[in-house]
Tab-separated table of C-alpha atoms and ligand atoms in Angstrom:
chain	number	residue	atom	x	y	z
A	1	MET	CA	-20.641	-21.056	-23.880
A	2	SER	CA	-18.407	-20.755	-20.805
A	3	LYS	CA	-20.286	-20.214	-17.587
A	4	TYR	CA	-18.121	-17.130	-17.058
A	5	LYS	CA	-19.919	-15.487	-19.993
A	6	ASP	CA	-23.305	-15.528	-18.221
A	7	THR	CA	-24.613	-12.311	-16.786
A	8	ILE	CA	-24.492	-12.713	-13.023
A	9	TYR	CA	-25.879	-10.923	-10.012
A	10	ALA	CA	-25.348	-11.082	-6.260
A	11	LEU	CA	-25.953	-9.219	-3.058
A	12	SER	CA	-22.567	-7.696	-2.219
A	13	THR	CA	-23.425	-6.527	1.276
A	14	PRO	CA	-24.151	-8.883	4.204
A	15	THR	CA	-27.593	-10.451	4.454
A	16	GLY	CA	-29.933	-9.132	7.114
A	17	LYS	CA	-31.596	-5.823	7.794
A	18	SER	CA	-29.624	-2.700	6.833
A	19	ALA	CA	-30.223	0.866	5.671
A	20	ILE	CA	-28.799	0.170	2.242
A	21	ALA	CA	-27.849	-3.009	0.390
A	22	VAL	CA	-25.830	-3.281	-2.795
A	23	ILE	CA	-26.699	-5.711	-5.570
A	24	ARG	CA	-24.120	-6.133	-8.294
A	25	ILE	CA	-24.797	-7.223	-11.857
A	26	SER	CA	-22.038	-8.090	-14.319
A	27	GLY	CA	-22.038	-9.342	-17.895
A	28	SER	CA	-23.185	-8.433	-21.388
A	29	GLU	CA	-26.919	-8.388	-20.488
A	30	SER	CA	-26.475	-5.903	-17.608
A	31	LEU	CA	-27.668	-2.840	-19.462
A	32	LYS	CA	-30.578	-4.616	-21.129
A	33	VAL	CA	-31.795	-5.858	-17.764
A	34	LEU	CA	-31.360	-2.426	-16.207
A	35	LYS	CA	-33.570	-0.894	-18.890
A	36	LYS	CA	-36.224	-3.542	-18.306
A	37	ILE	CA	-36.483	-2.809	-14.587
A	38	SER	CA	-36.138	0.965	-14.549
A	39	SER	CA	-37.194	3.972	-16.545
A	40	ILE	CA	-33.575	4.916	-17.216
A	41	LYS	CA	-33.176	5.544	-20.942
A	42	LYS	CA	-29.744	7.081	-21.109
A	43	THR	CA	-26.872	5.594	-19.152
A	44	ILE	CA	-23.623	7.398	-18.544
A	45	HIS	CA	-20.553	5.597	-17.249
A	46	ASN	CA	-20.088	5.873	-13.489
A	47	LYS	CA	-22.948	8.269	-12.951
A	48	THR	CA	-25.595	7.599	-10.371
A	49	ASN	CA	-29.322	7.731	-11.111
A	50	LEU	CA	-32.113	7.911	-8.563
A	51	THR	CA	-34.934	5.831	-9.919
A	52	PHE	CA	-37.826	3.514	-9.127
A	53	LEU	CA	-37.133	-0.109	-9.747
A	54	LYS	CA	-40.179	-1.604	-11.442
A	55	PHE	CA	-41.188	-4.901	-12.851
A	56	LYS	CA	-44.449	-5.717	-14.627
A	57	LYS	CA	-45.612	-2.169	-13.829
A	58	LYS	CA	-45.160	-2.687	-10.069
A	59	ILE	CA	-42.695	-0.617	-8.075
A	60	ILE	CA	-40.199	-2.721	-6.106
A	61	ASP	CA	-38.144	0.005	-4.429
A	62	GLN	CA	-36.662	3.436	-4.905
A	63	VAL	CA	-32.985	2.886	-5.605
A	64	ILE	CA	-29.787	4.468	-6.827
A	65	ILE	CA	-28.212	2.836	-9.830
A	66	ASN	CA	-24.685	3.153	-11.088
A	67	TYR	CA	-23.637	1.872	-14.496
A	68	PHE	CA	-20.036	1.025	-15.361
A	69	LYS	CA	-19.204	0.762	-19.031
A	70	LYS	CA	-17.003	-2.109	-20.181
A	71	PRO	CA	-14.004	-2.293	-19.692
A	72	LYS	CA	-13.964	0.419	-17.031
A	73	SER	CA	-15.587	-1.685	-14.359
A	74	PHE	CA	-14.336	-3.926	-11.553
A	75	THR	CA	-14.899	-7.065	-13.623
A	76	GLY	CA	-13.982	-5.463	-16.947
A	77	GLU	CA	-17.507	-6.298	-18.172
A	78	GLU	CA	-20.680	-4.219	-18.399
A	79	MET	CA	-21.687	-3.714	-14.776
A	80	VAL	CA	-24.592	-2.254	-12.861
A	81	GLU	CA	-24.723	-1.637	-9.133
A	82	VAL	CA	-28.082	-1.230	-7.463
A	83	TYR	CA	-28.157	0.519	-4.073
A	84	CYS	CA	-31.511	-0.506	-2.658
A	85	HIS	CA	-33.035	-0.432	0.823
A	86	GLY	CA	-31.636	-3.298	2.853
A	87	SER	CA	-34.702	-5.303	3.753
A	88	THR	CA	-35.001	-9.016	3.187
A	89	ALA	CA	-38.224	-8.530	1.216
A	90	ILE	CA	-36.673	-6.022	-1.199
A	91	ILE	CA	-33.524	-8.091	-1.728
A	92	SER	CA	-35.625	-11.219	-2.377
A	93	LYS	CA	-37.894	-9.386	-4.805
A	94	ILE	CA	-35.001	-7.909	-6.785
A	95	SER	CA	-33.191	-11.283	-6.858
A	96	GLU	CA	-36.354	-13.023	-8.016
A	97	THR	CA	-36.828	-10.440	-10.785
A	98	LEU	CA	-33.235	-10.749	-11.974
A	99	GLU	CA	-33.525	-14.565	-12.030
A	100	PHE	CA	-36.755	-14.225	-14.013
A	101	LEU	CA	-34.902	-12.073	-16.538
A	102	GLY	CA	-32.322	-14.839	-17.021
A	103	LEU	CA	-29.538	-13.750	-14.710
A	104	ARG	CA	-27.614	-16.284	-12.650
A	105	LEU	CA	-26.576	-15.931	-8.998
A	106	ALA	CA	-22.803	-15.439	-8.874
A	107	GLU	CA	-20.550	-18.053	-7.332
A	108	PRO	CA	-18.387	-17.035	-4.368
A	109	GLY	CA	-15.645	-14.741	-5.663
A	110	GLU	CA	-16.967	-14.818	-9.245
A	111	PHE	CA	-16.840	-11.031	-9.721
A	112	THR	CA	-13.178	-11.074	-8.685
A	113	ARG	CA	-12.516	-14.142	-10.833
A	114	ARG	CA	-13.858	-12.280	-13.863
A	115	SER	CA	-11.768	-9.263	-12.911
A	116	LEU	CA	-8.682	-11.521	-12.915
A	117	MET	CA	-9.660	-13.176	-16.192
A	118	ASN	CA	-10.125	-9.777	-17.823
A	119	ASP	CA	-6.742	-8.534	-16.537
A	120	LYS	CA	-8.252	-5.870	-14.325
A	121	ILE	CA	-6.198	-7.235	-11.420
A	122	ASP	CA	-3.455	-9.855	-11.241
A	123	LEU	CA	-3.281	-13.009	-9.147
A	124	LEU	CA	-1.335	-11.355	-6.320
A	125	GLN	CA	-3.874	-8.533	-6.140
A	126	THR	CA	-6.666	-11.112	-6.084
A	127	GLU	CA	-5.104	-12.670	-3.013
A	128	GLY	CA	-4.645	-9.199	-1.545
A	129	LEU	CA	-8.315	-8.438	-2.079
A	130	SER	CA	-9.355	-11.657	-0.358
A	131	ASP	CA	-7.064	-10.861	2.578
A	132	LEU	CA	-8.357	-7.296	2.752
A	133	ILE	CA	-11.972	-8.444	2.998
A	134	ASN	CA	-10.993	-10.911	5.723
A	135	ALA	CA	-8.706	-8.467	7.599
A	136	GLU	CA	-9.537	-8.149	11.276
A	137	THR	CA	-6.603	-6.068	12.501
A	138	GLU	CA	-4.706	-3.005	11.306
A	139	LYS	CA	-1.573	-5.061	10.517
A	140	GLN	CA	-3.625	-7.534	8.463
A	141	ARG	CA	-5.221	-4.638	6.590
A	142	SER	CA	-1.872	-3.054	5.864
A	143	LEU	CA	-0.309	-6.353	4.688
A	144	ALA	CA	-3.282	-7.011	2.393
A	145	MET	CA	-3.137	-3.450	1.020
A	146	THR	CA	0.507	-3.986	-0.018
A	147	SER	CA	-0.625	-6.868	-2.230
A	148	LEU	CA	-3.771	-5.173	-3.487
A	149	SER	CA	-2.086	-1.894	-4.352
A	150	GLY	CA	0.458	-3.779	-6.440
A	151	GLY	CA	3.481	-3.584	-4.093
A	152	LEU	CA	3.990	-7.342	-4.178
A	153	SER	CA	3.380	-7.555	-7.938
A	154	LEU	CA	5.989	-4.848	-8.457
A	155	PHE	CA	8.562	-6.703	-6.353
A	156	VAL	CA	7.971	-9.942	-8.264
A	157	GLN	CA	8.115	-8.050	-11.577
A	158	GLN	CA	11.473	-6.527	-10.659
A	159	ILE	CA	12.896	-9.934	-9.737
A	160	ASN	CA	11.563	-11.447	-12.974
A	161	LYS	CA	13.099	-8.639	-15.009
A	162	LYS	CA	16.478	-9.113	-13.376
A	163	LEU	CA	16.314	-12.875	-13.847
A	164	SER	CA	15.343	-12.496	-17.518
A	165	SER	CA	18.244	-10.159	-18.124
A	166	ILE	CA	20.759	-12.442	-16.405
A	167	LEU	CA	19.384	-15.442	-18.325
A	168	ALA	CA	19.597	-13.612	-21.653
A	169	LYS	CA	23.211	-12.629	-20.986
A	170	THR	CA	24.201	-16.176	-19.983
A	171	GLU	CA	22.500	-17.644	-23.047
A	172	ALA	CA	24.274	-15.149	-25.282
A	173	LEU	CA	27.603	-16.267	-23.847
A	174	ILE	CA	26.934	-19.888	-24.706
A	175	ASP	CA	27.494	-19.057	-28.385
A	176	PHE	CA	30.894	-17.492	-27.722
A	177	SER	CA	33.975	-19.640	-27.749
A	178	ASP	CA	36.118	-19.420	-24.592
A	179	GLU	CA	38.668	-17.032	-26.140
A	180	ASP	CA	36.014	-14.654	-27.452
A	181	LEU	CA	34.279	-14.314	-24.110
A	182	PRO	CA	34.141	-10.635	-23.178
A	183	LYS	CA	36.398	-10.090	-20.193
A	184	ASN	CA	34.837	-10.113	-16.740
A	185	ILE	CA	31.344	-10.521	-18.102
A	186	LEU	CA	30.817	-13.836	-16.379
A	187	SER	CA	31.886	-12.500	-13.002
A	188	LYS	CA	29.565	-9.534	-13.550
A	189	ILE	CA	26.662	-11.911	-14.127
A	190	LEU	CA	27.504	-13.830	-10.969
A	191	GLU	CA	27.673	-10.517	-9.109
A	192	GLN	CA	24.179	-9.675	-10.384
A	193	ASN	CA	22.989	-13.072	-9.219
A	194	LYS	CA	24.351	-12.293	-5.745
A	195	ASN	CA	22.406	-9.024	-5.711
A	196	ILE	CA	19.169	-10.805	-6.613
A	197	ILE	CA	19.842	-13.345	-3.863
A	198	LYS	CA	20.361	-10.521	-1.361
A	199	ARG	CA	17.134	-8.780	-2.397
A	200	VAL	CA	15.055	-11.971	-2.173
A	201	GLU	CA	16.654	-12.933	1.146
A	202	LEU	CA	15.779	-9.534	2.568
A	203	GLU	CA	12.117	-9.978	1.646
A	204	ILE	CA	11.985	-13.531	2.970
A	205	ASN	CA	13.412	-12.212	6.212
A	206	ASN	CA	10.912	-9.339	6.324
A	207	ALA	CA	8.147	-11.879	5.746
A	208	LYS	CA	8.841	-13.706	9.014
A	209	ILE	CA	6.190	-11.554	10.607
A	210	SER	CA	3.643	-12.175	7.806
A	211	LYS	CA	2.401	-15.518	9.122
A	212	PRO	CA	1.828	-14.231	12.671
A	213	ILE	CA	0.127	-11.145	11.242
A	214	ARG	CA	-2.192	-13.348	9.178
A	215	ASP	CA	-2.812	-16.146	11.689
A	216	GLY	CA	-2.294	-14.214	14.917
A	217	PHE	CA	-0.805	-15.582	18.127
A	218	VAL	CA	-2.268	-18.007	20.648
A	219	VAL	CA	-1.799	-17.018	24.285
A	220	SER	CA	-2.912	-19.507	26.932
A	221	ILE	CA	-3.901	-18.445	30.422
A	222	ILE	CA	-2.966	-21.163	32.878
A	223	GLY	CA	-2.416	-21.717	36.599
A	224	LYS	CA	-4.000	-23.130	39.733
A	225	PRO	CA	-7.715	-22.675	40.405
A	226	ASN	CA	-8.904	-19.341	41.761
A	227	THR	CA	-5.762	-17.450	40.766
A	228	GLY	CA	-7.780	-14.970	38.689
A	229	LYS	CA	-7.397	-16.345	35.148
A	230	SER	CA	-10.996	-15.874	34.053
A	231	SER	CA	-11.216	-12.445	35.666
A	232	PHE	CA	-8.190	-11.429	33.600
A	233	ILE	CA	-9.597	-12.623	30.258
A	234	ASN	CA	-12.826	-10.788	31.070
A	235	HIS	CA	-10.931	-7.628	31.966
A	236	ILE	CA	-8.944	-7.490	28.723
A	237	SER	CA	-11.957	-8.535	26.636
A	238	LYS	CA	-14.018	-5.758	28.254
A	239	ARG	CA	-16.907	-8.212	28.545
A	240	GLU	CA	-17.795	-11.356	30.405
A	241	VAL	CA	-16.495	-14.161	28.244
A	242	SER	CA	-15.669	-16.516	31.115
A	243	ILE	CA	-17.549	-17.335	34.309
A	244	VAL	CA	-15.957	-16.069	37.526
A	245	THR	CA	-16.754	-17.408	40.996
A	246	ASP	CA	-14.797	-17.934	44.188
A	247	ILE	CA	-15.270	-21.695	43.801
A	248	PRO	CA	-12.008	-23.362	42.727
A	249	GLY	CA	-12.463	-25.213	39.432
A	250	THR	CA	-15.026	-22.811	37.945
A	251	THR	CA	-13.595	-22.976	34.434
A	252	THR	CA	-13.768	-26.497	33.051
A	253	ASP	CA	-13.822	-25.937	29.313
A	254	THR	CA	-11.642	-23.527	27.346
A	255	VAL	CA	-12.889	-20.023	26.662
A	256	THR	CA	-11.453	-18.030	23.790
A	257	SER	CA	-11.288	-14.300	23.212
A	258	VAL	CA	-9.658	-12.562	20.249
A	259	ILE	CA	-8.057	-9.245	21.103
A	260	ASP	CA	-6.349	-6.746	18.833
A	261	ILE	CA	-3.136	-5.461	20.387
A	262	ASP	CA	-1.472	-2.724	18.336
A	263	GLY	CA	-2.787	-4.259	15.124
A	264	TYR	CA	-1.828	-7.837	15.974
A	265	LYS	CA	-4.436	-10.537	16.452
A	266	LEU	CA	-4.021	-12.333	19.764
A	267	THR	CA	-6.241	-15.264	20.693
A	268	PHE	CA	-6.345	-15.592	24.476
A	269	ILE	CA	-7.509	-18.951	25.840
A	270	ASP	CA	-8.747	-19.217	29.403
A	271	THR	CA	-8.280	-22.733	30.707
A	272	ALA	CA	-9.264	-25.039	33.545
A	273	GLY	CA	-7.128	-24.533	36.652
A	274	LEU	CA	-4.316	-27.076	36.902
A	275	ARG	CA	-4.747	-29.300	39.941
A	276	LYS	CA	-5.605	-32.888	40.903
A	277	HIS	CA	-9.023	-33.213	39.277
A	278	LYS	CA	-12.128	-33.697	41.361
A	279	ASN	CA	-14.395	-35.135	38.653
A	280	THR	CA	-14.453	-36.341	35.033
A	281	ILE	CA	-15.395	-32.934	33.574
A	282	GLU	CA	-12.472	-31.301	35.328
A	283	GLU	CA	-10.166	-34.147	34.281
A	284	ILE	CA	-11.019	-33.573	30.597
A	285	GLY	CA	-10.584	-29.819	31.078
A	286	ILE	CA	-7.132	-30.243	32.615
A	287	LYS	CA	-6.077	-32.596	29.777
A	288	LYS	CA	-7.256	-29.987	27.279
A	289	THR	CA	-5.259	-27.299	29.098
A	290	LYS	CA	-2.076	-29.365	28.724
A	291	ASN	CA	-2.655	-29.653	24.959
A	292	ILE	CA	-3.328	-25.942	24.676
A	293	ILE	CA	-0.061	-25.093	26.413
A	294	LEU	CA	1.757	-27.113	23.742
A	295	LYS	CA	-0.053	-25.332	20.913
A	296	SER	CA	0.254	-21.783	22.230
A	297	ASN	CA	2.913	-19.232	21.366
A	298	LEU	CA	2.987	-17.945	24.935
A	299	SER	CA	1.575	-19.019	28.312
A	300	LEU	CA	0.479	-16.586	30.996
A	301	VAL	CA	1.078	-18.431	34.240
A	302	PHE	CA	-1.126	-17.192	37.088
A	303	LEU	CA	0.562	-18.003	40.396
A	304	GLU	CA	-1.037	-18.870	43.688
A	305	LYS	CA	2.004	-19.048	45.935
A	306	ASN	CA	5.524	-19.813	44.772
A	307	GLU	CA	4.788	-22.887	42.644
A	308	ILE	CA	7.060	-21.590	39.864
A	309	ASN	CA	8.902	-24.917	39.552
A	310	LYS	CA	5.733	-26.605	38.315
A	311	TYR	CA	5.999	-24.562	35.118
A	312	LYS	CA	9.715	-24.805	34.434
A	313	ASN	CA	9.170	-26.966	31.337
A	314	ILE	CA	7.094	-24.317	29.587
A	315	GLU	CA	9.434	-22.492	27.277
A	316	LYS	CA	7.625	-19.249	26.519
A	317	LYS	CA	5.826	-17.899	29.544
A	318	ILE	CA	5.171	-14.869	31.695
A	319	LEU	CA	4.703	-15.321	35.440
A	320	ILE	CA	1.802	-13.331	36.854
A	321	ARG	CA	0.332	-12.697	40.242
A	322	SER	CA	-3.122	-11.174	40.249
A	323	LYS	CA	-5.267	-9.522	42.913
A	324	LEU	CA	-2.692	-6.735	43.429
A	325	ASP	CA	-5.504	-4.587	44.854
A	326	LYS	CA	-5.684	-6.925	47.863
A	327	LYS	CA	-1.955	-6.863	48.551
A	328	ARG	CA	-0.902	-5.145	51.759
A	329	LEU	CA	2.905	-5.377	51.700
A	330	LYS	CA	4.613	-3.443	48.938
A	331	THR	CA	7.373	-6.040	48.367
A	332	LYS	CA	8.192	-6.737	44.737
A	333	GLU	CA	8.898	-10.231	43.403
A	334	LYS	CA	11.533	-10.727	40.738
A	335	ASN	CA	10.322	-11.820	37.292
A	336	ILE	CA	6.677	-11.786	38.321
A	337	ILE	CA	4.282	-9.235	36.901
A	338	GLU	CA	1.663	-8.107	39.358
A	339	ILE	CA	-1.758	-7.107	38.145
A	340	SER	CA	-5.288	-6.555	39.302
A	341	SER	CA	-8.225	-7.419	37.075
A	342	PHE	CA	-10.413	-5.338	39.355
A	343	THR	CA	-8.544	-2.036	39.136
A	344	GLY	CA	-6.558	-2.695	35.939
A	345	GLN	CA	-3.265	-1.966	37.736
A	346	GLY	CA	-0.285	-3.535	35.943
A	347	VAL	CA	-2.361	-4.758	32.980
A	348	ALA	CA	-0.880	-2.291	30.472
A	349	ARG	CA	2.611	-3.363	31.562
A	350	LEU	CA	1.657	-6.997	31.104
A	351	LEU	CA	0.224	-6.404	27.625
A	352	LYS	CA	3.438	-4.610	26.654
A	353	LYS	CA	5.464	-7.571	27.917
A	354	ILE	CA	3.227	-9.998	25.956
A	355	LYS	CA	3.842	-8.015	22.792
A	356	GLN	CA	7.592	-7.932	23.430
A	357	LYS	CA	7.710	-11.701	23.925
A	358	LEU	CA	5.735	-12.463	20.779
A	359	ILE	CA	6.548	-9.888	18.207
A	360	ILE	CA	9.945	-9.586	16.675
A	361	SER	CA	10.459	-5.929	15.998
A	362	GLN	CA	11.561	-5.179	12.470
A	363	LYS	CA	12.167	-2.042	10.524
A	364	ASN	CA	10.529	-2.997	7.241
A	365	GLU	CA	6.941	-3.840	6.534
A	366	PRO	CA	6.657	-7.246	4.827
A	367	ILE	CA	5.801	-7.521	1.129
A	368	LEU	CA	5.533	-11.303	0.775
A	369	SER	CA	2.433	-12.208	2.716
A	370	ARG	CA	1.205	-15.721	2.025
A	371	GLU	CA	3.024	-18.986	2.563
A	372	ARG	CA	2.664	-19.636	-1.173
A	373	HIS	CA	4.780	-16.548	-1.974
A	374	ILE	CA	7.387	-17.323	0.666
A	375	ASN	CA	7.703	-20.974	-0.396
A	376	THR	CA	8.132	-20.057	-4.059
A	377	MET	CA	10.698	-17.386	-3.269
A	378	ASN	CA	12.610	-19.907	-1.147
A	379	LYS	CA	12.705	-22.253	-4.154
A	380	VAL	CA	13.959	-19.399	-6.366
A	381	LEU	CA	16.637	-18.699	-3.785
A	382	LEU	CA	17.730	-22.330	-3.642
A	383	GLU	CA	18.124	-22.409	-7.418
A	384	LEU	CA	20.104	-19.152	-7.544
A	385	LYS	CA	22.343	-20.124	-4.654
A	386	SER	CA	23.280	-23.394	-6.340
A	387	ILE	CA	24.872	-21.548	-9.288
A	388	LYS	CA	28.665	-21.684	-9.106
A	389	SER	CA	31.259	-20.056	-11.358
A	390	LYS	CA	32.698	-23.467	-12.188
A	391	ASP	CA	29.345	-24.658	-13.576
A	392	SER	CA	29.181	-24.821	-17.358
A	393	LEU	CA	27.282	-21.964	-19.007
A	394	ASP	CA	24.605	-24.454	-20.072
A	395	ILE	CA	24.036	-25.462	-16.477
A	396	GLN	CA	24.042	-21.865	-15.276
A	397	ALA	CA	21.507	-20.902	-17.942
A	398	PHE	CA	19.363	-23.897	-17.017
A	399	LYS	CA	19.301	-22.827	-13.371
A	400	TYR	CA	18.462	-19.198	-14.173
A	401	ARG	CA	15.658	-20.427	-16.429
A	402	GLU	CA	14.324	-22.619	-13.636
A	403	ALA	CA	14.497	-19.731	-11.136
A	404	LEU	CA	12.646	-17.477	-13.573
A	405	ARG	CA	10.003	-20.133	-14.229
A	406	LEU	CA	9.374	-20.468	-10.494
A	407	SER	CA	9.280	-16.728	-9.923
A	408	LEU	CA	6.881	-16.190	-12.828
A	409	GLU	CA	4.566	-18.801	-11.335
A	410	ILE	CA	3.744	-16.536	-8.366
A	411	ASN	CA	1.721	-14.202	-10.523
A	412	GLN	CA	0.613	-16.532	-13.317
A	413	LYS	CA	-3.106	-16.886	-13.695
A	414	PHE	CA	-3.274	-19.687	-16.245
A	415	ASP	CA	-2.974	-23.461	-15.804
A	416	ILE	CA	-3.279	-23.105	-12.091
A	417	GLU	CA	-6.919	-23.969	-11.544
A	418	ASP	CA	-6.074	-25.581	-8.207
A	419	ILE	CA	-4.471	-22.398	-6.900
A	420	LEU	CA	-7.426	-20.372	-8.129
A	421	ASP	CA	-9.846	-22.702	-6.404
A	422	ILE	CA	-7.951	-22.311	-3.127
A	423	ILE	CA	-7.959	-18.530	-3.456
A	424	PHE	CA	-11.616	-18.219	-4.405
A	425	LYS	CA	-12.696	-20.597	-1.671
A	426	ASP	CA	-12.077	-17.727	0.793
A	427	PHE	CA	-14.306	-15.290	-1.072
A	428	CYS	CA	-17.904	-14.569	-0.320
A	429	ILE	CA	-20.715	-14.361	-2.849
A	430	GLY	CA	-20.937	-10.840	-4.210
A	431	LYS	CA	-17.186	-10.243	-4.342
B	501	GTP	N1	-9.507	-8.637	44.658
B	501	GTP	C1	-9.384	-9.311	43.521
B	501	GTP	N2	-10.043	-10.483	43.366
B	501	GTP	C2	-9.912	-11.143	42.189
B	501	GTP	C3	-9.117	-10.632	41.126
B	501	GTP	N3	-9.172	-11.521	40.105
B	501	GTP	C4	-9.993	-12.517	40.511
B	501	GTP	N4	-10.454	-12.305	41.749
B	501	GTP	C5	-11.376	-13.148	42.508
B	501	GTP	O1	-10.797	-14.434	42.664
B	501	GTP	C6	-11.789	-15.463	42.531
B	501	GTP	C7	-11.408	-16.426	41.423
B	501	GTP	O2	-11.370	-15.729	40.211
B	501	GTP	P1	-11.430	-16.442	38.776
B	501	GTP	O3	-11.141	-15.379	37.789
B	501	GTP	O4	-12.679	-17.226	38.643
B	501	GTP	O5	-10.202	-17.436	38.926
B	501	GTP	P2	-9.778	-18.639	37.943
B	501	GTP	O6	-8.299	-18.699	37.998
B	501	GTP	O7	-10.401	-18.469	36.635
B	501	GTP	O8	-10.370	-19.906	38.695
B	501	GTP	P3	-10.769	-21.366	38.067
B	501	GTP	O9	-11.629	-21.152	36.881
B	501	GTP	O10	-11.498	-22.005	39.177
B	501	GTP	O11	-9.508	-22.066	37.756
B	501	GTP	C8	-13.102	-14.739	42.281
B	501	GTP	O12	-13.792	-14.610	43.497
B	501	GTP	C9	-12.666	-13.380	41.776
B	501	GTP	O13	-13.604	-12.356	42.047
B	501	GTP	C10	-8.437	-9.380	41.325
B	501	GTP	O14	-7.701	-8.857	40.494
B	501	GTP	N5	-8.615	-8.777	42.531
B	502	MG	MG1	-11.638	-19.698	35.585
């Protein structure tokens, strides 16, 4: 018997103390087990029951139980959800009881895997679900929701339908002799191909923002010692992530803080001040800073005096002078943003500038979200673009078939164990 036929259980909420915890059970034995551990006689689909959970005549907890009748459940199997009190002792006791009754602890993502296997969701929605659970920012949530709610599946379906139709027409033409070929039909097919190309290109273009939405941006904070770098990261983090003193060379190692700016994930890295190092620790820190500058999408250069030339090789940067609150003369310097981490003056302007430098503004929300989707669609595009009117019909049909095969692959759940393993690796137990 396949291991995916076992009845499984798992805690679906995080471990630790909480008011309520949810334990999920899925598989053919769900109902039998439920009846063994509660006094519930009659179960109605998707109806909650307040009951005492008991085993061997001993009460474990007072819980709410919800039963989902196959196939109208998340996994498509018989399912029970137990909402118990969230203490470690209760969760352990329930788990122990379920194990005793022959249930197996679910693997990470196994509930979702079963849902996919039972056609409750498709592969693209599975990825969407994983991204939704891992979403940290509003943009990540919205991108994941597009996949989960079927927006991406619909797009791929439409492309597949168009490709199938174009392929069928081309194959039908193969049987015609040249003279019998309906007039203009070939140019019409090529026109349709152009339209598909346009549609796919548009989505690939819209997806340029998907990777930054998913991975976020890295922003390094660099400059000479004592220029106010650590005070700035603390100010925008609204907590003390980095040590601040008036001793030059305070920061020796890198300090990271993730900040959500208008739904985008930005990882700020405070670094060791760039100067001739005084000791080995500082030397390592300065080396690290140089590597971070190379890896970051943008560098915030904190200036001491007018050492701008030192940073001319850094491509993407914003020049900053801090400690505006101490400034007496009101003179403004060109291309330098002035801020104070003490009063917050100028910080909003700086954050706006950071966003402008990093984020390409675009009208449309992306549909293609993962690199896997974008790569496959690029391959489809390559195939379609290689089709020329002078190609024989056999060759044209071959290329359409190849494009369709690639496009179908995006949402195919079979024979792709490796893809599934990659996807489910990101899931937690209980999902
Ligand atoms: N008045 C004023 N003082 C500031 C401001 N920002 C930083 N300082 C002070 O400047 C000194 C150095 O600040 P840090 O934030 O540690 O500077 P840093 O660039 O991280 O220095 P290193 O880690 O040594 O490279 C401290 O005494 C801070 O209190 C500011 O906006 N206004
Ligand atoms: Mg510092």
